[in-house]
Structures are given as structure tokens and as C-alpha cells.
Coordinates of C-alpha atoms in Angstrom, one line a residue:
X214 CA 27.9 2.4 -64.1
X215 CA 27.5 1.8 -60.1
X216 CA 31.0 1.9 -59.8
X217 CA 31.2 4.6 -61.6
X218 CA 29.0 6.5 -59.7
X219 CA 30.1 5.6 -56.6
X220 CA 33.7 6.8 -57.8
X221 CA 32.2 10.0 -58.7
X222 CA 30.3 10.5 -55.3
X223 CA 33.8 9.5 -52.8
X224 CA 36.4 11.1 -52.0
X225 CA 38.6 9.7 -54.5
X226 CA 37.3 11.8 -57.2
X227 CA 38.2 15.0 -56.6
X228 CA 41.8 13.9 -55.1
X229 CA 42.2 12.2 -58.4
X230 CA 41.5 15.3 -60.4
X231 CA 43.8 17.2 -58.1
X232 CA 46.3 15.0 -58.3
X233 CA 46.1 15.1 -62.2
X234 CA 45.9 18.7 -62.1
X235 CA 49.0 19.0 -59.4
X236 CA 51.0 16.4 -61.8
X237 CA 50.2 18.6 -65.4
X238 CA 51.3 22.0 -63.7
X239 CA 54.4 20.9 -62.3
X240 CA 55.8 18.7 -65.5
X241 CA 58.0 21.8 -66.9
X242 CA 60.7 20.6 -69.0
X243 CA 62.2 23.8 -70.1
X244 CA 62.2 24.9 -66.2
X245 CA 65.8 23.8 -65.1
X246 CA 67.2 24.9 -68.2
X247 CA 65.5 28.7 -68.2
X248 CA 68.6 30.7 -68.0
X249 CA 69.9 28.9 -70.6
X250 CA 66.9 29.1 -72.8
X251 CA 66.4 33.2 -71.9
X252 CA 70.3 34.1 -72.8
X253 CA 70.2 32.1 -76.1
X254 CA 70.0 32.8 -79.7
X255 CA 66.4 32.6 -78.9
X256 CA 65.9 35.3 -77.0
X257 CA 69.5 37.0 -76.6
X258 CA 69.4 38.3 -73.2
X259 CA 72.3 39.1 -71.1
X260 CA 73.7 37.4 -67.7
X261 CA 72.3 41.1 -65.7
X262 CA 69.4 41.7 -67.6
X263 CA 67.9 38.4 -66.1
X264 CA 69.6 39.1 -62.6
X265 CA 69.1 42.8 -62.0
X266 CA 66.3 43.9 -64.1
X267 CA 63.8 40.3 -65.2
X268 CA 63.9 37.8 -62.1
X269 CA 63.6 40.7 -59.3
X270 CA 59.6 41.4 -60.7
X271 CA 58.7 38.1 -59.7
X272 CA 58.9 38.6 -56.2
X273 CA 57.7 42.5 -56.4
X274 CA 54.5 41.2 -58.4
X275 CA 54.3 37.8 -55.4
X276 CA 54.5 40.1 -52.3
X277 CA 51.6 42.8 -54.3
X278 CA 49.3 40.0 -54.6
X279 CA 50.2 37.2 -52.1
X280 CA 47.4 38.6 -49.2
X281 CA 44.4 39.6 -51.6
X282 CA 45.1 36.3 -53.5
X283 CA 44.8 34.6 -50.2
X284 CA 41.4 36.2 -49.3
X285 CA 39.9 35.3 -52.5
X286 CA 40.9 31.9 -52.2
X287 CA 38.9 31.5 -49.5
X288 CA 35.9 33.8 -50.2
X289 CA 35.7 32.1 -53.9
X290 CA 36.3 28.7 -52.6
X291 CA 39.4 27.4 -54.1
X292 CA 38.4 26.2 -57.7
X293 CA 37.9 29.6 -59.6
X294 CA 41.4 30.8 -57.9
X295 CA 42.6 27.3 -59.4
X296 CA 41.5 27.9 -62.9
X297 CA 42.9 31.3 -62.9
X298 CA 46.4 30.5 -61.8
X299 CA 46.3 27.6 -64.6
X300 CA 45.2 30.3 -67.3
X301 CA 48.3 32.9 -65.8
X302 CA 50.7 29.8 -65.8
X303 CA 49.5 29.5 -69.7
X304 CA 49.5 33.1 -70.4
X305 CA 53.4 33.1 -68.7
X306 CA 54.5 29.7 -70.9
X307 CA 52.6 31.3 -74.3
X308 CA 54.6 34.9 -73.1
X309 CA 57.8 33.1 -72.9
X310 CA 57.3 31.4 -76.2
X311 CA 56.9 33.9 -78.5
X312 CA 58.3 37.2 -76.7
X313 CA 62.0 38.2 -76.0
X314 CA 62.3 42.3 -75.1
X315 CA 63.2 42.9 -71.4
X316 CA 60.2 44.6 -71.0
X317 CA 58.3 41.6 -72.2
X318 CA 59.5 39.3 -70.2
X319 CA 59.5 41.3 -66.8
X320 CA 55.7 41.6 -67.8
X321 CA 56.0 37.4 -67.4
X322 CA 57.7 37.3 -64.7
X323 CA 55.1 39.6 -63.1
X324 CA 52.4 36.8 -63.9
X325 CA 54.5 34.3 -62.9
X326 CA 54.6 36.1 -59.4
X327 CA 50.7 35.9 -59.1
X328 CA 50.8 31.9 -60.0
X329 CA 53.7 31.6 -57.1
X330 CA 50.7 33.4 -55.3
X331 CA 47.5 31.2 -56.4
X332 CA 49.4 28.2 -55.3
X333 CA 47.7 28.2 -52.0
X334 CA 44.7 27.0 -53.4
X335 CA 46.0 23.8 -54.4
X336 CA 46.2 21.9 -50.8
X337 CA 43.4 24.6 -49.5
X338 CA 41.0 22.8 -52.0
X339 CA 41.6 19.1 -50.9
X340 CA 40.5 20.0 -47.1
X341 CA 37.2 21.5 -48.4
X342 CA 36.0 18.3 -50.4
X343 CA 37.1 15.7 -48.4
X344 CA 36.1 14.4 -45.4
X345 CA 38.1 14.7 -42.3
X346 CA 39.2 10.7 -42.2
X347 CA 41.2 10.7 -45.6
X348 CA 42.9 14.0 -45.1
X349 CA 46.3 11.8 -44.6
X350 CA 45.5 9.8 -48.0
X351 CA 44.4 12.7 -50.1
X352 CA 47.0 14.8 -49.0
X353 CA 49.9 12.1 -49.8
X354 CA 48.4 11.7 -53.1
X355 CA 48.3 15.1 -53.8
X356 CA 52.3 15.7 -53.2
X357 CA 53.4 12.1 -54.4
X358 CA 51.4 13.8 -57.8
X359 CA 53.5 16.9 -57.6
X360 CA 56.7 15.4 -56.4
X361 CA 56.6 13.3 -59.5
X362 CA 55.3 16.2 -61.8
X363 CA 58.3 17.6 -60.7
X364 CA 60.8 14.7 -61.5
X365 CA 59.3 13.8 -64.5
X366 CA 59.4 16.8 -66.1
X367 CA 63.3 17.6 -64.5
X368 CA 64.5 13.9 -66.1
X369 CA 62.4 15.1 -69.0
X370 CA 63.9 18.2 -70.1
X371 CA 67.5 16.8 -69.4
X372 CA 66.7 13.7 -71.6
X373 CA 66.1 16.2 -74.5
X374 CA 68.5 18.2 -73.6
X375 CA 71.7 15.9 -73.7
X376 CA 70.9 13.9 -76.2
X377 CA 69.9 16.7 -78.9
X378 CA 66.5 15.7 -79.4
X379 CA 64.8 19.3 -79.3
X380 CA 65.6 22.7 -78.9
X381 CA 64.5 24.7 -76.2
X382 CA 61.8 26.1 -78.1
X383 CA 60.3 22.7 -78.5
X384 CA 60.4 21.9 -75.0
X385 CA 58.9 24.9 -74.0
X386 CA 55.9 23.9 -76.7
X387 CA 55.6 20.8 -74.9
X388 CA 54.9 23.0 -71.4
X389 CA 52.8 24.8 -73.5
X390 CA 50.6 21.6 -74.1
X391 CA 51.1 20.2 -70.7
X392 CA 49.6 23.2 -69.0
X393 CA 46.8 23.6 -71.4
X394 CA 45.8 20.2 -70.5
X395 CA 46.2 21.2 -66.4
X396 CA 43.6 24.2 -67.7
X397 CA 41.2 21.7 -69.1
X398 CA 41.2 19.4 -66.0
X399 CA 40.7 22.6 -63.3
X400 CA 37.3 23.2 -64.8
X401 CA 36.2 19.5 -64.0
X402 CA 37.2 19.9 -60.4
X403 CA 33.7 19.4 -58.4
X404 CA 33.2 23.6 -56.7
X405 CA 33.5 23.0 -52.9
X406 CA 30.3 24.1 -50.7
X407 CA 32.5 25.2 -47.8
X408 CA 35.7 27.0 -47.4
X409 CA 38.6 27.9 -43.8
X410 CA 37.1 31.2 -42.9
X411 CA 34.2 32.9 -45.0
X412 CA 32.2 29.8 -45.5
X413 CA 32.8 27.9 -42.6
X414 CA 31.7 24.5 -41.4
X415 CA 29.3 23.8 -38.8
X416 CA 28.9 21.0 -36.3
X417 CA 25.5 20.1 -35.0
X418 CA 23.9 17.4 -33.1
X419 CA 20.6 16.0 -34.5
X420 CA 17.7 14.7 -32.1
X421 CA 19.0 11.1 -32.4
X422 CA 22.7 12.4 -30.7
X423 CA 24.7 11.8 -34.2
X424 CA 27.0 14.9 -34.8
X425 CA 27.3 16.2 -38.4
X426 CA 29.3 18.9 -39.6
X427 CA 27.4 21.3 -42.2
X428 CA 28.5 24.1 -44.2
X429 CA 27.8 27.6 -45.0
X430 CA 24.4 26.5 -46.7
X431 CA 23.2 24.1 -44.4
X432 CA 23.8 21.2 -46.6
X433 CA 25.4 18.3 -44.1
X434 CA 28.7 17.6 -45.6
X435 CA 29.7 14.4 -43.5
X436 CA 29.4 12.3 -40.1
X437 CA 32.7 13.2 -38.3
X438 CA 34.7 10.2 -36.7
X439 CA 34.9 9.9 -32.9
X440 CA 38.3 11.2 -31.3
X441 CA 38.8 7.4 -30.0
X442 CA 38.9 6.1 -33.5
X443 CA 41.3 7.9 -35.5
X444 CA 45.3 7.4 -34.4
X445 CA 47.0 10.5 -33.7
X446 CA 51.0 9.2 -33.5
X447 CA 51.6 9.5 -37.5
X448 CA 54.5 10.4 -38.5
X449 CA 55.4 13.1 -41.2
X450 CA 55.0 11.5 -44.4
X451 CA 57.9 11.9 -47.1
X452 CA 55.2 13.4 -49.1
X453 CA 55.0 16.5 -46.7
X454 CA 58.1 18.1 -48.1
X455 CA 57.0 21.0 -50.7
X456 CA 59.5 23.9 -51.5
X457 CA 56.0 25.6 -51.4
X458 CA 53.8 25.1 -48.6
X459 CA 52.6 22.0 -47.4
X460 CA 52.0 20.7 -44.2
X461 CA 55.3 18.1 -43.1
X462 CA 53.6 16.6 -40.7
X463 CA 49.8 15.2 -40.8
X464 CA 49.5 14.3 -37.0
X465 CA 46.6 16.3 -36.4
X466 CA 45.0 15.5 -38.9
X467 CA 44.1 12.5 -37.7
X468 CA 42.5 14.1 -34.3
X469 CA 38.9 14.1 -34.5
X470 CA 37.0 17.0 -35.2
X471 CA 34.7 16.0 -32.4
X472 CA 36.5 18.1 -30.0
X473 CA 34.9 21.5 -30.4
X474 CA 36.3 24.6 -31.8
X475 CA 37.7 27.2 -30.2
X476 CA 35.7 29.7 -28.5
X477 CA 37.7 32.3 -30.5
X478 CA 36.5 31.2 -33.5
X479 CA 33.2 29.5 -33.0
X480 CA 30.3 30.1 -30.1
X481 CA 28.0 27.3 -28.9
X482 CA 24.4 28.3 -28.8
X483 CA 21.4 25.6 -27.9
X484 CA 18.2 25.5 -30.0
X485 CA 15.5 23.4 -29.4
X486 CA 15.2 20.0 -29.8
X487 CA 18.0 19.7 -27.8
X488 CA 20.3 20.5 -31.0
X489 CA 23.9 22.4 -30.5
X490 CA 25.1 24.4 -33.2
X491 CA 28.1 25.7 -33.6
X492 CA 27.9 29.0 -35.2
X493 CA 30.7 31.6 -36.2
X494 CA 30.4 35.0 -34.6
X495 CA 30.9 36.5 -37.6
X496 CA 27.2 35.7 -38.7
X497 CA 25.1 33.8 -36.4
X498 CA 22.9 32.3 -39.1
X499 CA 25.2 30.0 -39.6
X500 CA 26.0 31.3 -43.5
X501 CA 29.3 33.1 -45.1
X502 CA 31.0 34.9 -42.7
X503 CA 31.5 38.6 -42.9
X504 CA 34.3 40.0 -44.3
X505 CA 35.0 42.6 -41.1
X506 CA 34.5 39.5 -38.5
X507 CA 36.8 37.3 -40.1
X508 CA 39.7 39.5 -40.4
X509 CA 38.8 40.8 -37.2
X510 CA 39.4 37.4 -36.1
X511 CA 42.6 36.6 -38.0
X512 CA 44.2 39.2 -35.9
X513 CA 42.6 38.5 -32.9
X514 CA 44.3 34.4 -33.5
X515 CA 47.5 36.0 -35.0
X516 CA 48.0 37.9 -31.9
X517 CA 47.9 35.3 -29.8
X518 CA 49.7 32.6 -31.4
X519 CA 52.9 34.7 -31.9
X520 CA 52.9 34.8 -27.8
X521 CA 53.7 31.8 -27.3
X522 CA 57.6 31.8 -27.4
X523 CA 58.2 28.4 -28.8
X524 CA 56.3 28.7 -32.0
X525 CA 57.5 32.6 -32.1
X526 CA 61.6 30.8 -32.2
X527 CA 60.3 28.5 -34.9
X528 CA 58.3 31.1 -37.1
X529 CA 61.3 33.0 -36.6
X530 CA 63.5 30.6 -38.2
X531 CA 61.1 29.7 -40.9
X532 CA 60.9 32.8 -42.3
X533 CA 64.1 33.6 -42.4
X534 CA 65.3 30.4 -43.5
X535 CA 62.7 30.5 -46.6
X536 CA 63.7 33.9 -47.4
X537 CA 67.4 33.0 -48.3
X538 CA 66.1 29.2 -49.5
X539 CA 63.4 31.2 -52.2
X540 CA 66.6 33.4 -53.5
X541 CA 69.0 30.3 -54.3
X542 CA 66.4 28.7 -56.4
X543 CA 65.7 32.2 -57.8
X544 CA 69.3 32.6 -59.0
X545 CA 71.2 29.7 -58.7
X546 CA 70.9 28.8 -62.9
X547 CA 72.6 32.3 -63.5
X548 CA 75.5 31.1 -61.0
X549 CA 76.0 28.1 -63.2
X550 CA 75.9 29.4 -65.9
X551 CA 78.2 31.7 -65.1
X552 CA 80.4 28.8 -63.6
X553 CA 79.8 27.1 -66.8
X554 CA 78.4 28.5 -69.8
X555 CA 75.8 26.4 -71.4
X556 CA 77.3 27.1 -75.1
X557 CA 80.6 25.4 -74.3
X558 CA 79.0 22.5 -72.2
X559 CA 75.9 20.4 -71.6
X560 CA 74.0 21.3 -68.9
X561 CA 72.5 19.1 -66.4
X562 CA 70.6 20.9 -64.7
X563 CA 67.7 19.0 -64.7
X564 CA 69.1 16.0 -63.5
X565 CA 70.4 18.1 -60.6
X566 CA 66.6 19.3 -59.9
X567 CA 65.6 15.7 -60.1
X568 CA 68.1 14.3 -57.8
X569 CA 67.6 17.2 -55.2
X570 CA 63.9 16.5 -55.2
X571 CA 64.2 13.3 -54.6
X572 CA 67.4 13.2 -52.0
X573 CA 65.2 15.9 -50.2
X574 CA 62.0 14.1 -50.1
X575 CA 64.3 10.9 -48.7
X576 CA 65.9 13.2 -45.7
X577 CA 62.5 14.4 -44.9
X578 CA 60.7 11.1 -44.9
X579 CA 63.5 9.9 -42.6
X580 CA 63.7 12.5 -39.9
X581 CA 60.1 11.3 -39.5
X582 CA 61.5 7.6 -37.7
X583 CA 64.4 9.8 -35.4
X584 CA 63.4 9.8 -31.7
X585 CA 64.8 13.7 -30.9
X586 CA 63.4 15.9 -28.0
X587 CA 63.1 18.9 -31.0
X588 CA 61.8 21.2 -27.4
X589 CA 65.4 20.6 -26.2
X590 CA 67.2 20.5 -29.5
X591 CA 65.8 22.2 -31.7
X592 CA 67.3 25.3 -31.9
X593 CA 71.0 23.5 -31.6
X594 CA 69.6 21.6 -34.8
X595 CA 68.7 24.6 -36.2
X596 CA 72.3 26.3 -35.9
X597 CA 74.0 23.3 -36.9
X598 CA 72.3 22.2 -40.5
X599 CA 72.0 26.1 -40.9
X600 CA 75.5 26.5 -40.9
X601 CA 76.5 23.3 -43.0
X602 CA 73.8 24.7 -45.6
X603 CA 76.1 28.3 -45.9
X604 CA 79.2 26.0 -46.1
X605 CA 77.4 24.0 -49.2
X606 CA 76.8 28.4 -50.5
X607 CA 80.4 28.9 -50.0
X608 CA 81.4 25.9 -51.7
X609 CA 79.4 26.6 -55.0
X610 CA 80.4 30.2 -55.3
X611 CA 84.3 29.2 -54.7
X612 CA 85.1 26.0 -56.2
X613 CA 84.8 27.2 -59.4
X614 CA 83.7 23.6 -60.9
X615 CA 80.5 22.7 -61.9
X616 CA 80.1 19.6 -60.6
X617 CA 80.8 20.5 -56.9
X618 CA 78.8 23.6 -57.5
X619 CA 75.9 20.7 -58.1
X620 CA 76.8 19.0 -55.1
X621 CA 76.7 22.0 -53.1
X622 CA 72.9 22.4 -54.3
X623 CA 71.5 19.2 -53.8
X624 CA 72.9 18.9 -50.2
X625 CA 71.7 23.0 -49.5
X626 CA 68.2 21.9 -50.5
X627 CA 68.5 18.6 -48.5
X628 CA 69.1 20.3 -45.7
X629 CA 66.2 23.1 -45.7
X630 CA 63.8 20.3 -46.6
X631 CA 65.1 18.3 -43.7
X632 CA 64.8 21.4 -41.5
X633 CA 61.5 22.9 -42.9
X634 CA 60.0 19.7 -42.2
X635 CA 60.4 19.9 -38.7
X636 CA 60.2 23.4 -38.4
X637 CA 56.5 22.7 -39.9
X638 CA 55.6 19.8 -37.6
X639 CA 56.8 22.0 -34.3
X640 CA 54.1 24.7 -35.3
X641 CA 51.5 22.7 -36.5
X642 CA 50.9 20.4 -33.8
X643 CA 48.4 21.5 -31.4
X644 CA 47.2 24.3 -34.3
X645 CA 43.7 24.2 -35.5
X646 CA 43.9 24.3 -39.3
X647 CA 42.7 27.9 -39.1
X648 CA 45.5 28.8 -37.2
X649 CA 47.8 26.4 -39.0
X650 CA 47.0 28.1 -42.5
X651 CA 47.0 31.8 -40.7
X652 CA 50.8 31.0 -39.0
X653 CA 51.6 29.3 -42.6
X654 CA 50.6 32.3 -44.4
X655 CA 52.1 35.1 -41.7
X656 CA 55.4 32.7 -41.8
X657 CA 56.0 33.0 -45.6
X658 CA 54.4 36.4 -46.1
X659 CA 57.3 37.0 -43.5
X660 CA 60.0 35.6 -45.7
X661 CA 58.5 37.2 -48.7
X662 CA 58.6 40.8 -46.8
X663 CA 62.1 39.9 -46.1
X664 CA 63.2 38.2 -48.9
X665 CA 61.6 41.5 -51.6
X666 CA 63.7 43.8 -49.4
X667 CA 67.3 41.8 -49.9
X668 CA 66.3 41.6 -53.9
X669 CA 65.3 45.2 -53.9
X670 CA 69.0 46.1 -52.3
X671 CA 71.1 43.5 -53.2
X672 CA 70.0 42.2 -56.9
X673 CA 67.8 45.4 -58.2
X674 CA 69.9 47.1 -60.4
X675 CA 68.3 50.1 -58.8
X676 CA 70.1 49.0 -55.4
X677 CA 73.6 47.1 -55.6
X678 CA 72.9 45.1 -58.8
X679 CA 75.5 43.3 -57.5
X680 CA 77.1 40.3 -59.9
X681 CA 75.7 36.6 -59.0
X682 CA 79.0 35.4 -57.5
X683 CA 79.1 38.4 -54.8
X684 CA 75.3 37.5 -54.3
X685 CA 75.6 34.1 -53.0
X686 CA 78.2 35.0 -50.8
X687 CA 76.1 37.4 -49.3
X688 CA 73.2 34.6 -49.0
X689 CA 75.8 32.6 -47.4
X690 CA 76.7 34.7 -45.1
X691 CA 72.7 35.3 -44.6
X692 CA 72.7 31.5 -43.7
X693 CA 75.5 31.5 -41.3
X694 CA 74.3 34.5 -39.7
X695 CA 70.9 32.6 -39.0
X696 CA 73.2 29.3 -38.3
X697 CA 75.0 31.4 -35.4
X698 CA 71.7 33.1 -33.7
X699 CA 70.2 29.7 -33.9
X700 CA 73.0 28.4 -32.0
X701 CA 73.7 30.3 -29.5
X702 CA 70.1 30.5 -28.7
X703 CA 70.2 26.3 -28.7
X704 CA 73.2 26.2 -26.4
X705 CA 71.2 28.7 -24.1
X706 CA 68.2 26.8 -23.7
X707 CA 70.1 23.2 -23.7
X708 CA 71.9 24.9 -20.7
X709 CA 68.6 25.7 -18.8
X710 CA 67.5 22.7 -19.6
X711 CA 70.1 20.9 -17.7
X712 CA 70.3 23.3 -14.5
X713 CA 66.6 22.5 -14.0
X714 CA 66.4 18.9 -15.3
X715 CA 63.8 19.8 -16.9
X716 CA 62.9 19.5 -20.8
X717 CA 60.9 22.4 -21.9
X718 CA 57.4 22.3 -22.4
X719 CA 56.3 23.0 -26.0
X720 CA 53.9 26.3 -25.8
X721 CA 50.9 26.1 -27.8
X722 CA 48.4 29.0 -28.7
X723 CA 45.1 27.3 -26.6
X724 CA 42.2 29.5 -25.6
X725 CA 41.6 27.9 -21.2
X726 CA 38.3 26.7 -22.5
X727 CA 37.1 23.0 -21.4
X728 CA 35.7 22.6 -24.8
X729 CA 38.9 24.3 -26.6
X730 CA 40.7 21.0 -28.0
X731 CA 43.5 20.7 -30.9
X732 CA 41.7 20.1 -34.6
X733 CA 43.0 19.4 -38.1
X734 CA 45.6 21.5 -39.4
X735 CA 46.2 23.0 -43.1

């Protein structure tokens, strides 16, 4: 029973449940094999229903929701927004099961849109439960959990698949039971005390000189480790590779918290006893944070950061870059099978998804060991894997064959993984986690913006509807625009860099304060 006990009261707790809950919501069998499944004798839809009139409402319904979803989170504190996007993922795999009009299922993909959106909450959550020191740990566990979620339930489906076992309808039942069982465990998760911005922590120093940090309600949450103790040169972790949005790089995780907040964001007031509290201007008592000040604030830091023009290049990129990246895996089944037509052939698409997901992770574990000055190069890096990424586009859409049109995928996503990764370790480096989550957010909200208005013109049968093969040329051409802007804009700066002998100096959004000092990041 101690052990028990002590298991319930440490950290490991709520990163176990969160990694059970990450692994049950990613296991989807029937996933890979959804266009398949959708223009089948179970639900007989056509090739351009799905493309022009079904798949566009997911990301209508994920840009209407994406920024209030992203309040709540934070104002509810992360667990209620968890068990809701469970129960829409349920209500999306029970819609799917038993409905079949168009109508029908653009009402699912409209759901599914608002669980794209809840997904924030996942990595969100960890940081308010867990004390500052096993950040790096909880956070590896969390995306080994879904990285394997994610393979398992790819090898999964294609196990079934090829070798006749169940029909589509069965798999899908087995999602069914998968995700119930990811609802059950989200209502277990322990409800955090603190959140990022409405419930804030606080740091305060008692009479005998130890600092605590405290939340919202003036419960102390945890001791906070001395700057001098924690290493700050780790590397990104393979972990750190999500398609969705997590952190690549855990570096500044590991500075200590010790440093002070930014003046921006907190004040420093002295109360007796010699006691300094850190209090957020927002709502000097120290509780819940107003909604007015905080987004007040959010702009105030959003401003700012997008100065600086090293981080605006990157952002830049990023958006862009996840904009075309979220398309491909929107539409790339409906390319192959219209390259290949799952009635005349077995389809291995989830053996493809597995194999990408894994290759992906690999190529962004490893650029983590490369010694590259990414100030200098970067952009030049940015051009180049852009470009090869629109060759691997161009390659699917003409070869015509199935099996390099598979190729083409896994190195496409290989190569946003590998540059995303970096991408997210340029910006997040001397970011607070509040700013981290706030450039995060503006940086796929971006790509989101971006990426609704090529869908609304290019697939929306109210624009073009355009057919899936003239679709991913125009996505390749997207990429190798990007590739070429990137480029020239590397070659430019490499060029400076030479005439002055003189790398570039990585700008970071800092306030001039003494006490300002880089923290934790999302």
C-alpha cells in the first residue's frame, strides 16, 4: 500500500494515465484505410464526394473552433477539455459506424475538426501536474505513448486488412472499443490546480529563503530546482516529432525556473516578512487571472515576438510548410486510391503510415547529434529539403505506380518531420513556455488560416473542386514555391554572412530587464 501511495502522490501518476490515454486515442485501425472504407459497399460514396464536399468541413469546423477551444483549455484547466474531445472522438467513430449520407458524414467530419482542435490539451496538461524537473521524462513518455499508439494501430489495421481477417466494419468496432476505453481513463486523470495563463503559478520566497512556486489558490505546488542544477545542452529527443504539436526540442526545459518571469507577464511586489511574490498584473491577489488582462497580454507578447526577424523567417516557414504538410495527409488516400483502387488490389496503407512514422521519428532523433550553425544555414536548409519534398509530390502524382507513389510519402513526411523539428527548436529556445505555446498556437492558427483558404479554392466543390491528381500538383508546386523563397533568402544571408565574417546572431523576443531570463517552454 506505501508504494502504492507514493505512486499515486509522484509524478508518475498522472504521466502514466496520460500516456494510457495518448496510447488508446491514437490506436485507429480503420484510419489508414478510411477512403477505402468511406467508398465501399458500406457506405457507397464517390471519389468527389469525399474530396470536394466531406473532407473540406474538417478544416472549416478546425479553424471555427481552434482559438475558443484554446481559451477554454486554459481557463478549464486541461482535463474537462480532455474528456470532451474523447467523447467527440467517440461520437465521430459511433457516426462513422452506423451513418453513410453525405450530409452525415460532413456532420462527422465537423466533429472531427473540433477533436483536431482539443488536442492541445494533451501536452498542455502534463506541464500543469508535473514538476518542472521531469518535464523532459514526462514529455518523452507521453509521445513514445502516442508514437506507438500510432504504429500499433497502422500495423494493426494492415494485419487485418491483408490477411482477410475483418471487414472494415469490424475494425472500425474495434476503434469503437479502443476509444471508449481512452473515455474511461480521461475521467481518472488527477484535475490540475494551475494552468499557462488564467491560473497562473506563483513564485515566492518564505522567511527561511526557500523559493516555492504556488498556484492560483495558494496551494504550494513544488520546490523549484536551482538554475546550477539542471543541464541545459539536451538535445531534441526523437520523441519530439508530432505531426501535431509538440515541442522538438526540450532544452529549455531543463533551465530553472529560478530565473524570474518576465516583467511583461509577472510584477515583483515585496510584502513583509521579507517575502517576494510574484504576482500577475492581471489580478494582484495572486488568483485566476482576468480574462481582459490576459488577452491583453497575449498581444502585447505576440507583438513583440514577431519583431524579432529570426523567429519571424522561421514562423514564416512553419506555417506555410504545415499548411501544404496538413493537406497531403488530408488527401493523400483519395490519390491512391485513385492510383490504385482498393477493389482490385490490397492496400497497404497502413504499413505505409507505420513505416513513415517511424522513418520520421528516426530523421528527427538524428538531426538532434548534427553540429549545423542553423543561424547561418538554416534558410539554405529550408529551400533545399523543401524542394526535394515537392520533387517526392511530383513523383506520386506522375509515376502512376503505387509503390513509388508510397515511396514518395514516406520520404515527403520524413522530410517535414526533419525540418519541423528544427524549425521548432529555432523558436523555442530562449521562449518562456507562455510565449512558446502563444508563437505555437499563432504559427499553426497561421497555417490553418492559410491552409482553409487553399481548400475553400482549390478542393471545395464551391471553388475549383478540382480532381485529386491536379491537386497535388498544385501542392507541389506550393512546396517548391516555398523551397525557392527559402532559398534565395538562405543564399542571401549566407552571403552576408561571409562579407562580414560574422555568423548571425539568433534574435530572441527578451524584455532588457535584469531579472528577465529564458524559462520552460510548451
Amino acid at each position: 500500500m506505501t508504494c502504492v501511495e507514493t505512486w499515486r502522490t509522484s509524478w508518475a501518476y498522472p504521466t502514466t494515465l496520460l500516456c494510457v490515454y495518448g496510447f488508446f486515442t491514437t490506436v485507429k485501425p480503420l484510419e489508414p484505410f478510411l477512403t477505402p472504407f468511406l467508398t465501399g459497399p458500406d457506405k457507397n460514396l464517390t471519389i468527389e464526394q469525399l474530396t470536394n464536399q466531406i473532407f473540406p468541413v474538417s478544416t472549416y469546423s478546425y479553424l471555427a473552433v481552434l482559438v475558443p477551444v484554446f481559451l477554454l483549455t486554459d481557463w478549464l484547466r486541461y482535463k474537462p477539455v480532455m474528456v470532451f474531445q474523447c467523447s467527440a472522438l467517440l461520437v465521430v467513430t459511433a457516426m462513422l459506424l452506423w451513418l453513410k449520407s453525405v450530409a452525415e458524414m460532413q456532420a462527422t467530419q465537423f466533429f472531427y475538426g473540433v477533436v483536431m482542435a482539443s488536442d492541445v490539451a494533451y501536452y498542455a496538461y502534463i506541464y500543469s501536474v508535473v514538476e518542472l524537473q521531469h518535464y523532459r521524462k514526462a514529455t518523452s513518455f507521453c509521445r513514445a505513448a502516442q508514437l506507438m499508439g500510432y504504429t500499433v494501430g497502422s500495423v494493426l489495421g494492415q494485419l487485418l486488412v491483408s490477411f482477410g481477417l475483418l471487414s472494415y466494419h469490424y475494425i472500425l468496432v474495434i476503434t469503437l472499443v479502443l476509444t471508449a476505453l481512452a473515455w474511461g481513463v480521461s475521467w481518472l486523470l488527477p484535475m490540475p490546480q494551475r494552468s499557462m495563463f488564467f491560473h497562473r503559478r506563483r513564485k515566492s520566497e518564505g522567511r527561511g529563503g526557500t523559493e516555492h512556486e504556488e498556484d492560483g489558490d495558494d496551494h504550494p505546488v513544488t520546490d523549484v530546482p536551482k538554475t546550477e542544477d539542471i543541464n541545459p545542452n539536451h538535445s531534441p529527443s526523437p520523441e519530439d516529432t508530432s505531426y501535431i504539436t509538440a515541442p522538438a526540442d526540450l532544452a529549455t526545459l531543463q533551465r530553472a525556473d529560478t530565473r524570474g518571469r518576465s516583467p511583461s507577464i509577472l510584477t515583483e511586489s515585496t510584502v513583509s516578512g521579507g517575502t517576494s511574490v510574484c504576482e500577475s498584473p492581471a489580478d494582484p491577489a495572486g488568483g485566476g487571472a482576468s480574462c481582459v488582462g490576459v488577452l491583453a497580454q497575449l498581444w502585447k507578447d505576440f507583438l513583440q515576438c514577431y519583431s524579432t526577424p529570426g523567429l519571424l523567417r522561421w514562423s514564416l516557414w512553419w506555417a506555410l510548410a504545415t499548411c501544404g504538410y496538413n493537406q497531403i495527409l488530408n488527401y493523400v488516400q483519395v490519390l491512391w486510391e485513385h492510383i490504385e483502387p482498393s477493389s482490385n488490389f490490397t492496400v497497404y496503407n497502413g504499413g505505409v503510415e507505420a513505416v513513415s512514422n517511424l522513418f520520421g521519428a528516426a530523421t528527427a532523433y538524428g538531426i538532434g547529434f548534427t553540429q549545423v550553425n542553423w543561424h547561418q544555414w538554416g534558410e539554405l536548409a529550408l529551400g533545399s529539403f523543401s524542394a526535394m519534398g515537392g520533387g517526392a509530390l511530383y513523383l506520386m502524382v506522375f509515376s502512376g505506380n503505387i509503390w513509388v507513389c508510397y515511396c514518395g510519402y514516406v520520404v515527403f513526411k520524413c522530410l517535414y518531420m526533419l525540418l519541423i523539428t528544427i524549425a521548432m527548436f529555432q523558436i523555442a529556445a530562449d521562449l518562456s513556455m507562455e510565449r512558446y505555446a502563444l508563437i505555437f498556437g499563432a504559427n499553426n492558427f497561421g497555417g490553418l488560416v492559410l491552409q482553409t483558404v487553399i481548400t475553400l479554392v482549390v478542393v471545395d466543390s464551391r471553388g475549383l473542386g478540382l480532381d485529386i491528381v491536379t491537386q497535388f500538383i498544385v501542392y507541389a508546386s506550393y512546396f517548391c514555391f516555398i523551397a525557392l523563397v527559402f532559398f534565395v533568402w538562405g543564399l542571401y544571408i549566407s552571403l552576408r554572412c561571409r562579407r562580414h565574417k560574422d555568423p548571425p546572431k539568433q534574435a530572441v523576443a527578451t524584455h532588457t530587464d535584469t531579472h528577465s531570463g529564458a524559462e520552460h517552454k510548451f
